């Protein structure tokens, strides 16, 4: 029979062995600064932590410990550019040429870019110039139900299902079928592209026009009702696509 000391030694070994074999969470860098909004950065960070990836989230930006410099990206798997306001030119200028180049280098060397709303605009030649092709606001497009830049709930077609999500002046995205690595992920009700993944060098960029990461508080703030509630299925599915090899 085992003595108490042997039981304690065995328990210690099992704990240490489990710790050694545990997979560390992937590191995700979430931008926080003038090119986005604080609520958008926080919502993105919470969605990443609560996803099945359980990301180790670190904020990056001009007022953060991590700046937009190459050394900050060492060991990171994902860079997230969240939503912001309507001043795309101002957002690009605030990122700075060196910051933009640091993100481009990270992605081209095998990293992943995840851009939401303003972050999707900035993923194109309007900002980081990772994704080629024209993009513009979905507001007022033929067959789209929203005609102003206010806050709304809209249906998104994703994997054969219609899921409602938060929308605030998000873009429609370029369909780059001529480029390898392009994948359509979700569409607006009129067939315009709402989310897609694009190849860039050895890495990829996933752009998302609406706000699937929106927490319940956003809906409450504007008196909006989402028939699907806070839709973790959609943000999880898009993260799955972004993180796929």
CSV table of C-alpha atoms in Angstrom, one decimal:
chain,number,residue,atom,x,y,z
A,1,UNK,CA,0.0,0.0,0.0
A,2,UNK,CA,1.1,3.6,-0.7
A,3,UNK,CA,2.1,5.7,2.3
A,4,UNK,CA,0.8,9.2,2.7
A,5,UNK,CA,4.1,10.5,1.5
A,6,UNK,CA,4.0,8.4,-1.6
A,7,UNK,CA,0.5,9.7,-2.4
A,8,UNK,CA,1.6,13.3,-2.0
A,9,UNK,CA,4.6,12.6,-4.3
A,10,UNK,CA,2.4,11.0,-6.9
A,11,UNK,CA,-0.1,13.9,-6.8
A,12,UNK,CA,2.7,16.4,-7.1
A,13,UNK,CA,4.1,14.5,-10.2
A,14,UNK,CA,0.6,14.5,-11.9
A,15,UNK,CA,0.1,18.2,-11.4
A,16,UNK,CA,3.6,19.0,-12.7
A,17,UNK,CA,3.1,16.7,-15.7
A,18,UNK,CA,-0.3,18.2,-16.5
A,19,UNK,CA,1.2,21.7,-16.4
A,20,UNK,CA,4.1,20.7,-18.7
A,21,UNK,CA,1.7,19.3,-21.2
A,22,UNK,CA,-0.8,22.1,-21.2
A,23,UNK,CA,-1.0,24.1,-24.4
A,24,UNK,CA,-0.4,27.8,-23.7
A,25,UNK,CA,-3.0,30.2,-25.1
A,26,UNK,CA,-2.1,31.9,-28.4
A,27,UNK,CA,-1.2,35.6,-27.9
A,28,UNK,CA,-3.5,38.1,-29.6
A,29,UNK,CA,-2.5,41.8,-29.8
A,30,UNK,CA,-5.5,44.1,-29.8
A,31,UNK,CA,-4.9,47.7,-30.9
A,32,UNK,CA,-6.1,50.4,-28.4
A,33,UNK,CA,-5.6,54.0,-29.3
A,34,UNK,CA,-6.8,56.9,-31.5
A,35,UNK,CA,-7.3,54.7,-34.6
A,36,UNK,CA,-10.0,52.8,-32.8
A,37,UNK,CA,-12.4,53.3,-29.9
A,38,UNK,CA,-11.9,52.1,-26.3
A,39,UNK,CA,-15.2,50.2,-26.2
A,40,UNK,CA,-14.4,48.5,-29.5
A,41,UNK,CA,-11.0,47.4,-28.2
A,42,UNK,CA,-12.5,46.1,-25.0
A,43,UNK,CA,-15.2,44.2,-26.8
A,44,UNK,CA,-12.8,42.6,-29.2
A,45,UNK,CA,-10.5,41.6,-26.3
A,46,UNK,CA,-13.4,40.0,-24.4
A,47,UNK,CA,-14.6,38.1,-27.4
A,48,UNK,CA,-11.1,36.7,-28.0
A,49,UNK,CA,-10.7,35.7,-24.3
A,50,UNK,CA,-14.2,34.0,-24.3
A,51,UNK,CA,-13.6,32.2,-27.6
A,52,UNK,CA,-12.6,28.6,-27.7
A,53,UNK,CA,-9.0,29.8,-28.3
A,54,UNK,CA,-8.9,31.5,-24.9
A,55,UNK,CA,-6.4,34.0,-26.3
A,56,UNK,CA,-3.8,35.6,-24.1
A,57,UNK,CA,-4.8,39.2,-25.0
A,58,UNK,CA,-2.3,42.1,-24.9
A,59,UNK,CA,-3.2,45.6,-25.8
A,60,UNK,CA,-0.9,47.4,-28.3
A,61,UNK,CA,-0.9,51.1,-29.2
A,62,UNK,CA,0.8,54.5,-28.7
A,63,UNK,CA,-0.3,54.7,-25.0
A,64,UNK,CA,0.2,51.0,-24.2
A,65,UNK,CA,3.3,49.2,-22.9
A,66,UNK,CA,3.5,47.4,-26.3
A,67,UNK,CA,4.0,49.9,-29.1
A,68,UNK,CA,3.5,49.3,-32.9
A,69,UNK,CA,7.1,48.3,-33.4
A,70,UNK,CA,8.5,44.9,-34.7
A,71,UNK,CA,9.6,43.7,-31.3
A,72,UNK,CA,6.1,43.8,-29.9
A,73,UNK,CA,4.9,41.2,-32.4
A,74,UNK,CA,7.4,38.5,-31.4
A,75,UNK,CA,5.5,35.4,-30.3
A,76,UNK,CA,2.0,36.8,-31.3
A,77,UNK,CA,-0.4,34.8,-33.5
A,78,UNK,CA,-3.0,37.4,-34.2
A,79,UNK,CA,-3.2,41.2,-34.5
A,80,UNK,CA,-6.7,42.7,-34.1
A,81,UNK,CA,-7.6,46.2,-35.4
A,82,UNK,CA,-11.0,47.0,-33.9
A,83,UNK,CA,-13.7,49.4,-34.9
A,84,UNK,CA,-13.5,53.1,-34.5
A,85,UNK,CA,-15.1,56.3,-35.9
A,86,UNK,CA,-15.6,57.5,-39.4
A,87,UNK,CA,-12.3,59.3,-39.9
A,88,UNK,CA,-10.3,56.7,-41.9
A,89,UNK,CA,-7.6,59.1,-43.0
A,90,UNK,CA,-7.1,60.3,-39.4
A,91,UNK,CA,-6.9,56.7,-38.2
A,92,UNK,CA,-4.3,55.9,-40.8
A,93,UNK,CA,-2.2,59.0,-39.9
A,94,UNK,CA,-2.4,58.1,-36.2
A,95,UNK,CA,-1.0,54.7,-36.9
A,96,UNK,CA,2.1,56.2,-38.5
A,97,UNK,CA,4.2,54.9,-41.3
A,98,UNK,CA,6.4,52.8,-39.0
A,99,UNK,CA,3.4,51.3,-37.2
A,100,UNK,CA,1.7,50.4,-40.5
A,101,UNK,CA,4.9,48.8,-41.7
A,102,UNK,CA,5.3,46.8,-38.5
A,103,UNK,CA,1.8,45.3,-38.9
A,104,UNK,CA,2.4,44.6,-42.6
A,105,UNK,CA,5.7,42.8,-41.8
A,106,UNK,CA,4.1,40.8,-39.1
A,107,UNK,CA,1.4,39.5,-41.5
A,108,UNK,CA,3.7,38.9,-44.5
A,109,UNK,CA,5.9,36.8,-42.3
A,110,UNK,CA,3.1,34.5,-41.3
A,111,UNK,CA,1.0,36.4,-38.8
A,112,UNK,CA,-2.8,36.9,-38.9
A,113,UNK,CA,-4.7,40.2,-39.2
A,114,UNK,CA,-8.3,40.5,-37.9
A,115,UNK,CA,-10.0,43.8,-38.8
A,116,UNK,CA,-13.5,44.7,-37.6
A,117,UNK,CA,-15.4,47.6,-39.2
A,118,UNK,CA,-12.9,50.4,-39.1
A,119,UNK,CA,-10.2,47.7,-38.9
A,120,UNK,CA,-11.6,46.1,-42.1
A,121,UNK,CA,-11.4,49.5,-43.9
A,122,UNK,CA,-7.8,49.9,-42.6
A,123,UNK,CA,-6.9,46.4,-43.8
A,124,UNK,CA,-7.2,47.6,-47.4
A,125,UNK,CA,-5.2,50.3,-49.3
A,126,UNK,CA,-7.0,52.8,-47.1
A,127,UNK,CA,-4.6,51.8,-44.3
A,128,UNK,CA,-2.3,48.9,-44.0
A,129,UNK,CA,-2.6,47.9,-47.7
A,130,UNK,CA,-2.7,44.2,-46.9
A,131,UNK,CA,-5.9,43.5,-49.0
A,132,UNK,CA,-6.2,44.7,-52.6
A,133,UNK,CA,-9.4,45.8,-54.1
A,134,UNK,CA,-11.9,48.6,-53.6
A,135,UNK,CA,-14.1,48.8,-50.5
A,136,UNK,CA,-16.7,51.3,-49.3
A,137,UNK,CA,-19.5,51.7,-46.8
A,138,UNK,CA,-22.3,49.2,-47.2
A,139,UNK,CA,-24.8,51.9,-46.1
A,140,UNK,CA,-27.1,52.8,-48.9
A,141,UNK,CA,-26.1,49.9,-51.2
A,142,UNK,CA,-28.8,48.4,-53.4
A,143,UNK,CA,-30.8,45.8,-51.5
A,144,UNK,CA,-29.3,46.8,-48.1
A,145,UNK,CA,-31.8,47.9,-45.5
A,146,UNK,CA,-29.6,50.5,-43.8
A,147,UNK,CA,-29.5,54.0,-45.2
A,148,UNK,CA,-27.7,56.0,-42.4
A,149,UNK,CA,-24.5,55.7,-40.4
A,150,UNK,CA,-26.4,55.0,-37.1
A,151,UNK,CA,-26.4,51.8,-35.1
A,152,UNK,CA,-28.5,48.9,-36.4
A,153,UNK,CA,-29.0,45.2,-36.2
A,154,UNK,CA,-28.8,43.4,-39.6
A,155,UNK,CA,-28.9,39.8,-40.8
A,156,UNK,CA,-25.7,38.2,-42.0
A,157,UNK,CA,-25.6,35.1,-44.1
A,158,UNK,CA,-23.0,32.7,-42.7
A,159,UNK,CA,-22.5,29.0,-43.5
A,160,UNK,CA,-26.1,28.7,-44.7
A,161,UNK,CA,-27.6,30.4,-41.7
A,162,UNK,CA,-29.0,33.9,-41.3
A,163,UNK,CA,-27.6,35.4,-38.1
A,164,UNK,CA,-28.4,38.9,-36.8
A,165,UNK,CA,-25.6,41.1,-35.6
A,166,UNK,CA,-24.6,44.7,-34.8
A,167,UNK,CA,-23.8,47.0,-37.6
A,168,UNK,CA,-22.5,50.6,-37.7
A,169,UNK,CA,-21.3,51.9,-41.1
A,170,UNK,CA,-19.3,48.8,-41.9
A,171,UNK,CA,-17.8,48.2,-45.3
A,172,UNK,CA,-18.5,45.8,-48.1
A,173,UNK,CA,-15.4,43.9,-49.0
A,174,UNK,CA,-13.5,43.1,-52.3
A,175,UNK,CA,-14.0,39.7,-53.9
A,176,UNK,CA,-10.5,38.7,-54.8
A,177,UNK,CA,-11.2,35.4,-56.6
A,178,UNK,CA,-8.2,35.9,-58.8
A,179,UNK,CA,-5.9,35.7,-55.7
A,180,UNK,CA,-5.0,32.4,-54.1
A,181,UNK,CA,-6.0,32.1,-50.4
A,182,UNK,CA,-9.1,34.2,-50.8
A,183,UNK,CA,-12.2,32.8,-49.0
A,184,UNK,CA,-15.7,34.3,-48.8
A,185,UNK,CA,-17.0,33.9,-45.2
A,186,UNK,CA,-20.2,35.9,-44.8
A,187,UNK,CA,-22.5,38.1,-46.8
A,188,UNK,CA,-25.0,40.9,-46.2
A,189,UNK,CA,-28.6,40.4,-47.1
A,190,UNK,CA,-28.0,41.7,-50.7
A,191,UNK,CA,-25.1,39.3,-51.4
A,192,UNK,CA,-22.4,41.9,-50.8
A,193,UNK,CA,-19.3,40.5,-49.0
A,194,UNK,CA,-19.5,41.1,-45.2
A,195,UNK,CA,-16.5,39.0,-44.1
A,196,UNK,CA,-13.6,37.3,-46.0
A,197,UNK,CA,-10.1,36.0,-45.5
A,198,UNK,CA,-7.3,37.0,-47.8
A,199,UNK,CA,-3.7,35.8,-48.2
A,200,UNK,CA,-0.8,38.2,-47.7
A,201,UNK,CA,2.7,36.9,-48.0
A,202,UNK,CA,3.0,33.9,-45.6
A,203,UNK,CA,0.1,35.2,-43.5
A,204,UNK,CA,-3.5,36.2,-43.9
A,205,UNK,CA,-6.0,38.9,-43.2
A,206,UNK,CA,-9.6,38.3,-42.1
A,207,UNK,CA,-11.8,41.4,-42.6
A,208,UNK,CA,-15.3,41.8,-41.0
A,209,UNK,CA,-17.6,44.6,-41.9
A,210,UNK,CA,-20.2,44.4,-39.0
A,211,UNK,CA,-19.6,44.0,-35.3
A,212,UNK,CA,-20.1,40.3,-34.3
A,213,UNK,CA,-18.1,40.9,-31.1
A,214,UNK,CA,-20.7,43.5,-29.8
A,215,UNK,CA,-21.7,42.9,-26.2
A,216,UNK,CA,-25.2,43.2,-24.9
A,217,UNK,CA,-24.4,46.7,-23.5
A,218,UNK,CA,-24.0,48.0,-27.0
A,219,UNK,CA,-27.5,46.9,-27.9
A,220,UNK,CA,-28.9,48.3,-24.7
A,221,UNK,CA,-27.2,51.7,-25.2
A,222,UNK,CA,-29.1,52.2,-28.5
A,223,UNK,CA,-32.3,50.4,-27.7
A,224,UNK,CA,-31.6,47.7,-30.2
A,225,UNK,CA,-32.9,44.1,-30.1
A,226,UNK,CA,-30.9,41.2,-31.6
A,227,UNK,CA,-33.2,38.2,-32.2
A,228,UNK,CA,-30.2,35.9,-31.8
A,229,UNK,CA,-28.9,37.7,-28.7
A,230,UNK,CA,-25.2,38.2,-28.3
A,231,UNK,CA,-24.1,35.9,-31.1
A,232,UNK,CA,-21.0,34.1,-30.1
A,233,UNK,CA,-21.5,31.6,-33.0
A,234,UNK,CA,-20.7,34.2,-35.6
A,235,UNK,CA,-17.6,35.7,-34.0
A,236,UNK,CA,-16.3,32.2,-33.1
A,237,UNK,CA,-16.8,31.0,-36.7
A,238,UNK,CA,-14.9,34.0,-38.1
A,239,UNK,CA,-12.1,33.5,-35.6
A,240,UNK,CA,-11.9,29.8,-36.6
A,241,UNK,CA,-11.5,30.9,-40.2
A,242,UNK,CA,-8.9,33.5,-39.3
A,243,UNK,CA,-6.8,31.0,-37.3
A,244,UNK,CA,-7.0,28.1,-39.7
A,245,UNK,CA,-3.8,27.1,-41.4
